[in-house]
Structure formats: C-alpha cells, structure tokens
Amino acid sequence: MDTVKALSTHPEHPPLYYLLVRIWTQFWTQWFGNSVAVFRSLSVVLSILTLPCLYWLCAELFELSLTRSLILAIVAVSPLHVLYAQEAREYSLWILAIVLSGAALLRATRLQTQASWKVYAATVALGLYSHLLFIWVAIAQSLFVFVHENFRHSKTTTSYLRASLIGVLGFLPWVLVAIVNLSQLGKIVDAAIKETSPFYLFFVWSRSLNRVFLSADFDASIDRWSALDRWFRNFFSDYFQVDLGFSQLILVVVTFASLYFLGRHASRRTRLFLLTLIGTTAIPLMLPDLILGGTQSTRIRYLIPAYLGIQMAIAYLFATQINTLKRLHKAIWQLGLAALILGGIMGCLNDLPQQVTWNKDSKTEDYLSISQVINQATDPLVISNTSAIRVLTLSYQLDADTKLLLLDSDQVPQIPTSFRQKFLFDPSDELLEQFEKQQIQTTPIVESKIQLWRLPM
C-alpha cells in the first residue's frame, strides 16, 4: 500500500508497473541482492514477452507470414525498444499492453465469443493501468470498431462497448486519484508549453523517427562523412534553421510511402486498424504543439503507439515488395531491408557503451558529474533535502561507503565533524538561506538542473 500512496501524488504514473517491480524485486533480491540489474530485469522480461504478442497481432492483421517475421526483426533491433527494455520505467509494460490489447481486439471481432471479449476487457484495464496515454490507444480502437462497422448498431459494436466499459470501470479507482491530484497533472502539461517553430518540430519528429530505426547518435557519426549528407544538412540549416540529415529524410520518405502503400493495398480491416492507431495517438499531441506551441510531441516515448504502427506499416511494405516474382525488384528491396536491419543493429551497438543515451534528459549528466566529484573526495558526507527519487538515483552512482544525511525540513542539521569533506546535494533555496543566516559558507560546484554545493571542512 505504501507504493500506491507514494504514486498517488503522481497520478500521471499509474501504479501497476511499480507494484510489479516491488513484487519482482522482493522475490529476486533474495538470490541476487538489491542491484540495479534486478530492478531493470522486469522490463527486459516484459519486452521479450512483447515479441510473441506482436507476432500474434500481425497474424491477425496480415495474411503474408513474411510480414510477421519482418516486424519481429525490425522491433528486435530498434534502438527505441532496446533502450526502453533496459529502463526501470513503465514503458515496457505499456508497449506490451498496446500490442496485447490490439491483438485481443482483432481476435474478439473475428471470433465474436464472450471469452474473447473478456480477454479484451482485461487488456483495456491493463493498458490504462500501465500508462495514462493508453487512453488514446483505446480511442483509436473505438474508432476502428465503429468505422469498420460503418457506425451501425451491430453485435460487434455492442460487445465492444460492453467490454470497453468493463475495462474502464476497472480503472475508475485511479481516475478518482487523478481527479484529487489534478493540479499535479496541470503542472506537467504547463511544463511542456513552450514557444516552438514548425520547422523545429518537424526536425524533432524526423529525428525521433530516426531513433526508432537507426539511433540518431550513430546515424550522425556515419552521415557526417557523406558529402551528400553535408549538402542536405547545409540546405536545411540555411533555409529552415534545422539540422536534417540525409538518412532522416530517407526515413521520412519511406514512412509516408509505407502509409500510402498501406492505404492503397492492405485490406480494409488492416489499414483501418493501423491508420487509426497512428493518427489517433500522434495527431492529438502534434497538432496542439503546431498551433499553440509546446513540446509534448517531441517526447519520443509519448508517441510509442504511433511508432509501433509505423513499424508495422514499413514491415508490410517490405514484405509485400520482397514477395514479388521479379528478381531485380526483390533484390533491391532485400538490400533496403538489410540496410534497415543492419542500421538498427549498429545503432544499438553504438548506444551500448554510452553512459548517457539519447532517451535520457540532461539531468542524467548532472548525476554523473556530481557523483564523480563526491567519489573523488576523501571521507565524504552528502547532505540533502531533495526528493527521495533524486537521492536514490544519485546513490546508485556513489561508492558503497559514502554516507548520506537526509533531511525532511529546510533547517540546518547538526553536522557531524568526523567527515573530512561535506556536500549539499540539490538543496532547496530555503535550506541554502538557512546556511547563509548561520554564516556557513556554501560553495557551488555543479550548477545545473541538479546542483552540488561544498560545505567548509
């Protein structure tokens, strides 16, 4: 219950993943200790489980078996999926819920049995308890059902509404928690409202697409050797003030080509499902940013459902073209597929040794620089009144014998004199004022989003 109470002050994070992590770590720490690897291993398992569920989803969508194999290959080497499979956050569970819910819906509409609709209802509740943005996935699924049924009252729409209602009712307790803490959700939305240009948004969206397939850091290190890439970057920089590389442009073209091909050649059921998934989960984030200004759509993790749909559309395009009888045509598309898969593998290998990967925010670098200063100190003491999550994050970077003095107020504590070097980690302004009032000198060492100050010896 203490986990739920802690999360209730952050309603943007539904509790399911964190409850699972707690149960998981309590079981495995008996044998492997309280290590970071144990915390992250649940995400790894959930990501592995996503692959057979994705195969099931594509079996419901596509008749061509090659499409199912290609989507597994594309997702398995996607830098986006590989990085979030290592994160002790809810995104691996959310991806699993998106895929599982889609497969369950398609199966239920095909079989029309009570059991299949009950499974779908359970996946709706699972998705909502994994991430709040699953709401857009649920809306996409409702659009798919109603458009597919031509907005007629039918057995399918009745069964769907009943199953969806059951799933949403299961999520009602957390809806009440979110209503009570509505101000916290408002702060998150307000923090994402910034003045942005359409050209900048287009650049970030194309860069995010690049990261789904190739990893932007690896792509940049390769592309800058190319004269053609330098020309593209100079052109877009001069006219649109964005740094757009050749491979980013190619991926944008391939994406639109795959969506066009999907709309023209896929079955009505398949194209409706994928286009509603992509459009309904991307447009509500992109359009407000374009019109009002904002950065919600620049956060790659928020658009994961849309990127999953794009990956399936691209897999369908390549599988269909490779399945042709024309040898030259087939060879060209096989070469393109090999480049895409190899690019993903190289991108993942490039990300592997990085301490700070592209999916981390700038605060991660602050933790590294702060921990280096503290670990190089002799007999250090770290004093802090910041949030528990920040202290916990820093603690994993510190030497095991480093002592922490954690405060629950803004008052200057009784500081032990036995430590040779003393630090203030991310103190509040009020705590710094109290030190100043008591004429205790504080010297800034790291001044960034997260701060480190030195106290006199």
Coordinates of C-alpha atoms in Angstrom, one line a residue:
M1 CA 0.0 0.0 0.0
D2 CA 2.9 2.4 0.6
T3 CA 3.8 2.1 -3.1
V4 CA 0.3 3.1 -4.1
K5 CA 0.3 6.0 -1.6
A6 CA 3.6 7.3 -2.9
L7 CA 2.3 7.1 -6.5
S8 CA -1.0 8.8 -5.7
T9 CA 0.8 12.1 -5.5
H10 CA 2.0 11.5 -9.1
P11 CA -1.2 10.3 -10.9
E12 CA 0.5 10.6 -14.3
H13 CA 2.2 7.3 -13.3
P14 CA -0.5 4.5 -12.8
P15 CA 0.7 2.0 -10.2
L16 CA 0.7 -1.3 -12.0
Y17 CA 4.3 -1.4 -13.2
Y18 CA 5.7 -0.1 -9.9
L19 CA 3.7 -2.7 -7.9
L20 CA 5.0 -5.4 -10.3
V21 CA 8.6 -4.1 -9.7
R22 CA 8.2 -4.2 -6.0
I23 CA 6.9 -7.8 -6.1
W24 CA 9.6 -8.8 -8.6
T25 CA 12.5 -7.3 -6.6
Q26 CA 11.3 -8.7 -3.3
F27 CA 11.4 -12.1 -4.8
W28 CA 14.7 -11.9 -6.8
T29 CA 16.8 -9.9 -4.3
Q30 CA 16.8 -13.0 -2.0
W31 CA 19.3 -14.5 -4.5
F32 CA 20.9 -11.6 -6.4
G33 CA 20.8 -8.7 -4.0
N34 CA 19.4 -5.3 -4.3
S35 CA 21.1 -4.4 -7.6
V36 CA 20.1 -2.1 -10.5
A37 CA 20.1 -5.2 -12.7
V38 CA 17.3 -6.8 -10.6
F39 CA 15.1 -3.6 -10.9
R40 CA 15.6 -3.5 -14.7
S41 CA 15.2 -7.2 -15.4
L42 CA 11.4 -6.9 -15.2
S43 CA 11.4 -4.5 -18.1
V44 CA 13.6 -6.9 -20.1
V45 CA 11.2 -9.8 -19.4
L46 CA 8.2 -7.7 -20.4
S47 CA 9.9 -6.6 -23.6
I48 CA 10.7 -10.2 -24.5
L49 CA 7.0 -11.1 -23.9
T50 CA 6.1 -8.3 -26.4
L51 CA 7.6 -10.2 -29.3
P52 CA 5.3 -13.2 -29.4
C53 CA 2.3 -10.9 -28.7
L54 CA 3.5 -8.7 -31.7
Y55 CA 3.6 -11.8 -33.8
W56 CA 0.0 -12.6 -32.8
L57 CA -1.1 -9.1 -33.6
C58 CA 0.5 -9.3 -37.1
A59 CA -1.0 -12.7 -37.6
E60 CA -4.4 -11.1 -37.1
L61 CA -3.6 -8.2 -39.4
F62 CA -1.6 -9.7 -42.3
E63 CA -2.0 -12.8 -44.3
L64 CA 1.6 -12.8 -45.6
S65 CA 3.7 -14.7 -43.0
L66 CA 6.8 -12.8 -44.1
T67 CA 5.3 -9.6 -42.6
R68 CA 5.1 -11.2 -39.2
S69 CA 8.8 -12.2 -39.3
L70 CA 9.9 -8.8 -40.6
I71 CA 8.1 -6.9 -37.8
L72 CA 9.8 -9.0 -35.2
A73 CA 13.2 -8.3 -36.8
I74 CA 12.5 -4.6 -37.0
V75 CA 11.3 -4.2 -33.4
A76 CA 14.0 -6.6 -32.0
V77 CA 16.8 -4.3 -33.4
S78 CA 15.0 -1.0 -32.8
P79 CA 17.2 1.3 -30.7
L80 CA 14.0 2.7 -29.2
H81 CA 12.7 -0.6 -28.0
V82 CA 16.1 -1.9 -26.9
L83 CA 16.8 1.2 -24.7
Y84 CA 13.3 1.1 -23.1
A85 CA 13.7 -2.6 -22.4
Q86 CA 16.5 -1.6 -20.1
E87 CA 14.6 1.2 -18.3
A88 CA 13.1 0.6 -14.9
R89 CA 10.1 2.6 -16.0
E90 CA 6.6 1.7 -17.2
Y91 CA 7.2 2.0 -20.9
S92 CA 8.0 -1.7 -21.5
L93 CA 4.7 -2.7 -19.8
W94 CA 2.8 0.0 -21.9
I95 CA 4.3 -1.4 -25.1
L96 CA 3.2 -4.9 -24.1
A97 CA -0.3 -3.7 -23.3
I98 CA -0.6 -1.8 -26.6
V99 CA 0.3 -4.9 -28.6
L100 CA -1.7 -7.3 -26.5
S101 CA -4.8 -5.1 -26.5
G102 CA -4.7 -4.7 -30.3
A103 CA -4.3 -8.5 -30.8
A104 CA -7.1 -9.2 -28.3
L105 CA -9.5 -6.7 -30.1
L106 CA -8.9 -8.2 -33.5
R107 CA -9.4 -11.7 -32.2
A108 CA -12.6 -10.7 -30.4
T109 CA -14.0 -9.0 -33.5
R110 CA -13.2 -12.1 -35.5
L111 CA -14.4 -14.8 -33.1
Q112 CA -17.3 -13.0 -31.5
T113 CA -17.2 -15.1 -28.3
Q114 CA -17.8 -14.0 -24.7
A115 CA -14.4 -15.3 -23.7
S116 CA -12.5 -13.3 -26.3
W117 CA -14.3 -10.1 -25.3
K118 CA -13.5 -10.7 -21.7
V119 CA -9.8 -11.0 -22.6
Y120 CA -10.0 -7.7 -24.5
A121 CA -11.7 -6.0 -21.5
A122 CA -8.8 -7.2 -19.3
T123 CA -6.3 -5.8 -21.7
V124 CA -8.0 -2.4 -21.7
A125 CA -7.7 -2.3 -17.9
L126 CA -4.1 -3.5 -18.2
G127 CA -3.3 -0.7 -20.7
L128 CA -4.9 2.1 -18.6
Y129 CA -3.0 0.9 -15.5
S130 CA 0.2 0.9 -17.4
H131 CA 0.2 4.4 -18.8
L132 CA -2.4 7.3 -19.0
L133 CA -1.7 7.8 -22.7
F134 CA -3.2 4.4 -23.3
I135 CA -6.5 6.4 -23.4
W136 CA -5.6 7.5 -26.9
V137 CA -4.9 3.9 -27.9
A138 CA -8.4 3.0 -26.5
I139 CA -9.9 5.8 -28.5
A140 CA -8.1 4.6 -31.7
Q141 CA -9.6 1.1 -31.1
S142 CA -13.1 2.5 -30.7
L143 CA -12.7 4.5 -34.0
F144 CA -11.5 1.3 -35.7
V145 CA -14.5 -0.7 -34.5
F146 CA -17.1 1.9 -35.3
V147 CA -15.7 2.8 -38.7
H148 CA -15.2 -0.9 -39.6
E149 CA -18.9 -1.4 -38.7
N150 CA -19.9 1.7 -40.7
F151 CA -21.3 3.3 -37.5
R152 CA -24.1 0.7 -37.4
H153 CA -25.6 -0.9 -34.3
S154 CA -24.3 -4.5 -34.5
K155 CA -23.3 -7.4 -32.4
T156 CA -19.6 -6.3 -32.7
T157 CA -20.3 -2.7 -31.5
T158 CA -22.5 -3.9 -28.7
S159 CA -19.9 -6.4 -27.5
Y160 CA -17.1 -3.8 -27.9
L161 CA -18.9 -1.2 -25.8
R162 CA -19.6 -3.7 -23.1
A163 CA -16.0 -4.9 -22.9
S164 CA -14.6 -1.4 -23.0
L165 CA -16.9 -0.2 -20.3
I166 CA -15.8 -3.1 -18.1
G167 CA -12.1 -2.2 -18.7
V168 CA -12.7 1.5 -18.0
L169 CA -14.7 0.8 -14.8
G170 CA -11.7 -1.3 -13.6
F171 CA -9.6 1.8 -14.0
L172 CA -12.1 4.1 -12.1
P173 CA -10.2 4.0 -8.8
W174 CA -7.1 5.6 -10.3
V175 CA -9.3 8.1 -12.2
L176 CA -10.5 9.3 -8.8
V177 CA -6.9 9.6 -7.6
A178 CA -6.1 11.6 -10.7
I179 CA -9.0 14.0 -10.0
V180 CA -7.9 14.6 -6.4
N181 CA -4.4 15.4 -7.7
L182 CA -5.5 17.3 -10.8
S183 CA -3.1 20.2 -10.0
Q184 CA -0.1 17.8 -10.5
L185 CA -1.3 16.8 -13.9
G186 CA -1.8 20.5 -14.8
K187 CA 1.9 21.3 -13.8
I188 CA 3.1 18.6 -16.2
V189 CA 1.1 20.0 -19.1
D190 CA 2.2 23.5 -18.3
A191 CA 5.8 22.5 -18.2
A192 CA 5.6 21.3 -21.8
I193 CA 4.1 24.5 -23.1
K194 CA 7.0 26.4 -24.9
E195 CA 7.3 28.5 -27.9
T196 CA 8.4 26.3 -30.8
S197 CA 8.6 26.8 -34.6
P198 CA 7.0 24.3 -37.0
F199 CA 10.4 23.7 -38.6
Y200 CA 11.9 22.8 -35.2
L201 CA 9.0 20.4 -34.6
F202 CA 9.5 18.8 -38.0
F203 CA 13.2 18.3 -37.2
V204 CA 12.5 16.7 -33.8
W205 CA 9.8 14.4 -35.3
S206 CA 12.2 13.2 -38.1
R207 CA 15.0 12.8 -35.5
S208 CA 12.6 10.7 -33.3
L209 CA 11.7 8.6 -36.4
N210 CA 15.5 8.1 -37.0
R211 CA 15.9 7.0 -33.4
V212 CA 13.2 4.3 -33.8
F213 CA 15.1 2.6 -36.6
L214 CA 18.8 3.8 -36.5
S215 CA 19.6 5.7 -33.3
A216 CA 20.4 9.4 -34.1
D217 CA 23.8 9.4 -32.5
F218 CA 25.1 6.5 -34.6
D219 CA 23.4 8.0 -37.7
A220 CA 25.1 11.4 -37.2
S221 CA 28.5 9.8 -36.7
I222 CA 28.2 7.9 -40.0
D223 CA 26.3 10.5 -42.0
R224 CA 28.7 13.4 -41.5
W225 CA 31.3 11.6 -43.6
S226 CA 29.0 11.8 -46.6
A227 CA 29.2 14.8 -48.9
L228 CA 25.6 14.3 -49.8
D229 CA 24.6 14.4 -46.2
R230 CA 26.6 17.6 -45.6
W231 CA 24.8 19.2 -48.6
F232 CA 21.4 18.2 -47.1
R233 CA 22.3 19.5 -43.6
N234 CA 23.6 22.8 -45.0
F235 CA 20.5 23.2 -47.2
F236 CA 18.0 22.7 -44.4
S237 CA 20.1 24.7 -41.9
D238 CA 20.3 27.7 -44.3
Y239 CA 16.6 27.8 -45.2
F240 CA 14.8 26.2 -42.3
Q241 CA 17.3 26.5 -39.3
V242 CA 17.2 22.8 -38.6
D243 CA 19.9 20.1 -38.8
L244 CA 18.3 17.5 -41.0
G245 CA 20.5 14.6 -42.3
F246 CA 20.1 12.5 -45.4
S247 CA 19.1 9.3 -43.6
Q248 CA 16.4 11.2 -41.6
L249 CA 14.9 12.5 -44.9
I250 CA 15.0 8.9 -46.4
L251 CA 13.2 7.5 -43.3
V252 CA 10.5 10.2 -43.6
V253 CA 10.0 9.4 -47.3
V254 CA 9.9 5.6 -46.5
T255 CA 7.4 6.2 -43.7
F256 CA 5.0 8.2 -46.0
A257 CA 5.4 5.7 -48.8
S258 CA 4.6 2.8 -46.4
L259 CA 1.4 4.6 -45.2
Y260 CA 0.4 5.3 -48.8
F261 CA 1.0 1.7 -49.8
L262 CA -0.9 0.5 -46.7
G263 CA -3.9 2.7 -47.7
R264 CA -3.9 1.5 -51.3
H265 CA -3.2 -2.2 -51.0
A266 CA -3.9 -3.5 -47.5
S267 CA -7.3 -5.0 -46.6
R268 CA -9.8 -2.5 -45.2
R269 CA -9.5 -4.1 -41.7
T270 CA -5.8 -3.8 -41.7
R271 CA -5.5 -0.3 -42.9
L272 CA -8.2 0.9 -40.6
F273 CA -6.6 -0.6 -37.6
L274 CA -3.1 0.8 -38.3
L275 CA -4.1 4.2 -39.6
T276 CA -6.4 4.9 -36.6
L277 CA -3.6 3.7 -34.2
I278 CA -1.1 6.0 -35.8
G279 CA -3.3 9.0 -36.3
T280 CA -5.3 9.0 -33.1
T281 CA -2.2 8.6 -30.9
A282 CA 0.0 11.1 -32.8
I283 CA -2.3 14.0 -34.0
P284 CA -3.6 15.0 -30.6
L285 CA -0.1 15.6 -29.4
M286 CA 1.3 17.1 -32.7
L287 CA -1.5 19.4 -33.6
P288 CA -1.6 21.5 -30.3
D289 CA 2.2 21.8 -30.5
L290 CA 1.9 23.2 -34.0
I291 CA -1.0 25.6 -33.3
L292 CA -0.4 26.6 -29.7
G293 CA 3.3 25.9 -29.2
G294 CA 4.5 23.1 -27.0
T295 CA 6.8 20.1 -26.7
Q296 CA 4.6 17.2 -25.9
S297 CA 5.0 15.6 -29.3
T298 CA 8.8 15.9 -29.1
R299 CA 9.0 13.4 -26.3
I300 CA 9.5 10.2 -28.2
R301 CA 8.1 7.9 -25.5
Y302 CA 4.7 9.6 -25.8
L303 CA 4.4 8.6 -29.5
I304 CA 5.4 4.9 -29.0
P305 CA 1.9 3.7 -30.2
A306 CA 2.3 5.6 -33.4
Y307 CA 5.8 4.4 -34.0
L308 CA 4.6 0.8 -33.5
G309 CA 2.0 1.4 -36.2
I310 CA 4.6 2.9 -38.5
Q311 CA 7.0 -0.1 -37.9
M312 CA 4.2 -2.5 -38.9
A313 CA 3.3 -0.4 -42.0
I314 CA 7.0 -0.5 -43.1
A315 CA 7.2 -4.2 -42.4
Y316 CA 4.1 -4.7 -44.6
L317 CA 5.7 -2.6 -47.4
F318 CA 9.0 -4.5 -47.4
A319 CA 7.3 -7.9 -47.1
T320 CA 4.9 -7.3 -50.0
Q321 CA 7.7 -5.9 -52.3
I322 CA 10.1 -8.8 -51.4
N323 CA 7.4 -11.3 -52.1
T324 CA 7.3 -10.3 -55.8
L325 CA 8.4 -12.6 -58.6
K326 CA 10.6 -10.0 -60.2
R327 CA 14.2 -10.8 -59.3
L328 CA 15.7 -7.3 -59.6
H329 CA 12.8 -5.8 -57.8
K330 CA 13.1 -8.3 -55.0
A331 CA 16.9 -7.8 -54.7
I332 CA 16.5 -4.0 -54.4
W333 CA 14.0 -4.3 -51.6
Q334 CA 16.0 -7.1 -49.9
L335 CA 19.1 -4.8 -50.0
G336 CA 17.0 -1.9 -48.4
L337 CA 15.7 -4.3 -45.7
A338 CA 19.3 -5.4 -44.9
A339 CA 20.4 -1.8 -44.6
L340 CA 17.5 -1.0 -42.3
I341 CA 18.2 -4.1 -40.0
L342 CA 21.9 -3.5 -40.1
G343 CA 21.4 0.1 -39.2
G344 CA 19.3 -0.8 -36.2
I345 CA 21.9 -3.3 -35.0
M346 CA 24.7 -0.8 -35.4
G347 CA 22.7 1.8 -33.6
C348 CA 22.1 -0.5 -30.7
L349 CA 25.8 -1.4 -30.5
N350 CA 26.6 2.3 -30.6
D351 CA 24.2 3.0 -27.7
L352 CA 25.5 0.1 -25.6
P353 CA 28.7 1.7 -24.1
Q354 CA 27.1 5.2 -23.6
Q355 CA 26.7 6.2 -20.0
V356 CA 24.0 8.8 -21.1
T357 CA 21.9 7.7 -24.1
W358 CA 19.6 9.9 -26.1
N359 CA 16.5 8.8 -24.2
K360 CA 17.8 10.4 -21.0
D361 CA 17.3 14.1 -20.2
S362 CA 20.1 16.5 -19.3
K363 CA 19.7 15.7 -15.6
T364 CA 21.3 12.3 -16.1
E365 CA 24.6 14.0 -17.0
D366 CA 24.3 16.1 -13.8
Y367 CA 24.1 12.9 -11.7
L368 CA 27.3 11.6 -13.3
S369 CA 29.3 14.8 -12.8
I370 CA 28.1 15.1 -9.2
S371 CA 28.9 11.5 -8.4
Q372 CA 32.4 11.9 -9.8
V373 CA 33.1 14.9 -7.6
I374 CA 31.8 13.0 -4.5
N375 CA 33.6 9.8 -5.3
Q376 CA 36.9 11.6 -5.7
A377 CA 36.5 13.2 -2.3
T378 CA 38.1 11.9 0.9
D379 CA 35.7 10.6 3.6
P380 CA 32.6 12.5 2.1
L381 CA 29.3 13.2 3.7
V382 CA 26.3 14.1 1.4
I383 CA 23.5 16.2 3.0
S384 CA 20.3 16.7 1.1
N385 CA 16.6 17.6 1.5
T386 CA 15.7 17.0 -2.1
S387 CA 13.2 14.4 -3.3
A388 CA 13.7 10.7 -2.5
I389 CA 13.8 9.7 -6.2
R390 CA 16.8 12.1 -6.8
V391 CA 18.7 10.8 -3.8
L392 CA 18.0 7.2 -4.8
T393 CA 19.2 7.9 -8.4
L394 CA 22.4 9.5 -7.1
S395 CA 23.0 6.7 -4.6
Y396 CA 23.5 4.2 -7.4
Q397 CA 26.4 6.2 -8.8
L398 CA 28.1 6.7 -5.4
D399 CA 30.7 4.5 -3.8
A400 CA 29.2 2.0 -1.3
D401 CA 30.9 3.6 1.7
T402 CA 29.6 7.1 1.0
K403 CA 27.4 8.4 3.9
L404 CA 24.2 10.3 3.4
L405 CA 22.4 12.7 5.8
L406 CA 18.8 13.1 4.6
L407 CA 16.7 16.0 5.8
D408 CA 12.9 16.3 5.9
S409 CA 12.9 20.0 6.6
D410 CA 14.7 23.2 5.5
Q411 CA 16.5 23.6 8.8
V412 CA 20.3 23.3 9.1
P413 CA 21.1 20.0 10.8
Q414 CA 23.7 19.1 13.4
I415 CA 26.5 18.2 11.0
P416 CA 29.0 15.5 12.2
T417 CA 32.6 16.8 12.4
S418 CA 34.1 13.4 11.7
F419 CA 33.8 13.7 7.9
R420 CA 36.6 15.5 6.1
Q421 CA 34.5 16.7 3.1
K422 CA 30.9 17.7 3.2
F423 CA 28.5 18.3 0.3
L424 CA 25.0 19.7 -0.2
F425 CA 23.2 17.8 -2.9
D426 CA 20.4 19.6 -4.7
P427 CA 19.3 21.7 -1.6
S428 CA 16.2 23.8 -1.6
D429 CA 16.5 27.6 -1.7
E430 CA 15.2 27.8 1.8
L431 CA 17.9 25.4 3.1
L432 CA 20.6 27.5 1.4
E433 CA 19.2 30.6 3.0
Q434 CA 19.3 28.9 6.4
F435 CA 23.0 28.1 5.9
E436 CA 23.6 31.7 4.9
K437 CA 21.8 33.0 8.0
Q438 CA 24.1 30.9 10.2
Q439 CA 27.1 32.2 8.3
I440 CA 28.1 28.8 7.0
Q441 CA 29.7 29.3 3.6
T442 CA 28.4 27.2 0.7
T443 CA 30.4 27.0 -2.5
P444 CA 28.7 25.9 -5.7
I445 CA 30.5 23.0 -7.5
V446 CA 27.9 21.9 -10.1
E447 CA 25.3 24.5 -11.1
S448 CA 22.8 22.9 -13.4
K449 CA 19.2 21.5 -13.2
I450 CA 20.6 19.5 -10.3
Q451 CA 23.1 21.2 -8.0
L452 CA 26.0 20.3 -5.8
W453 CA 27.5 22.6 -3.1
R454 CA 30.5 22.3 -0.9
L455 CA 30.5 23.0 2.8
P456 CA 33.5 24.1 4.8
M457 CA 35.7 21.3 6.1

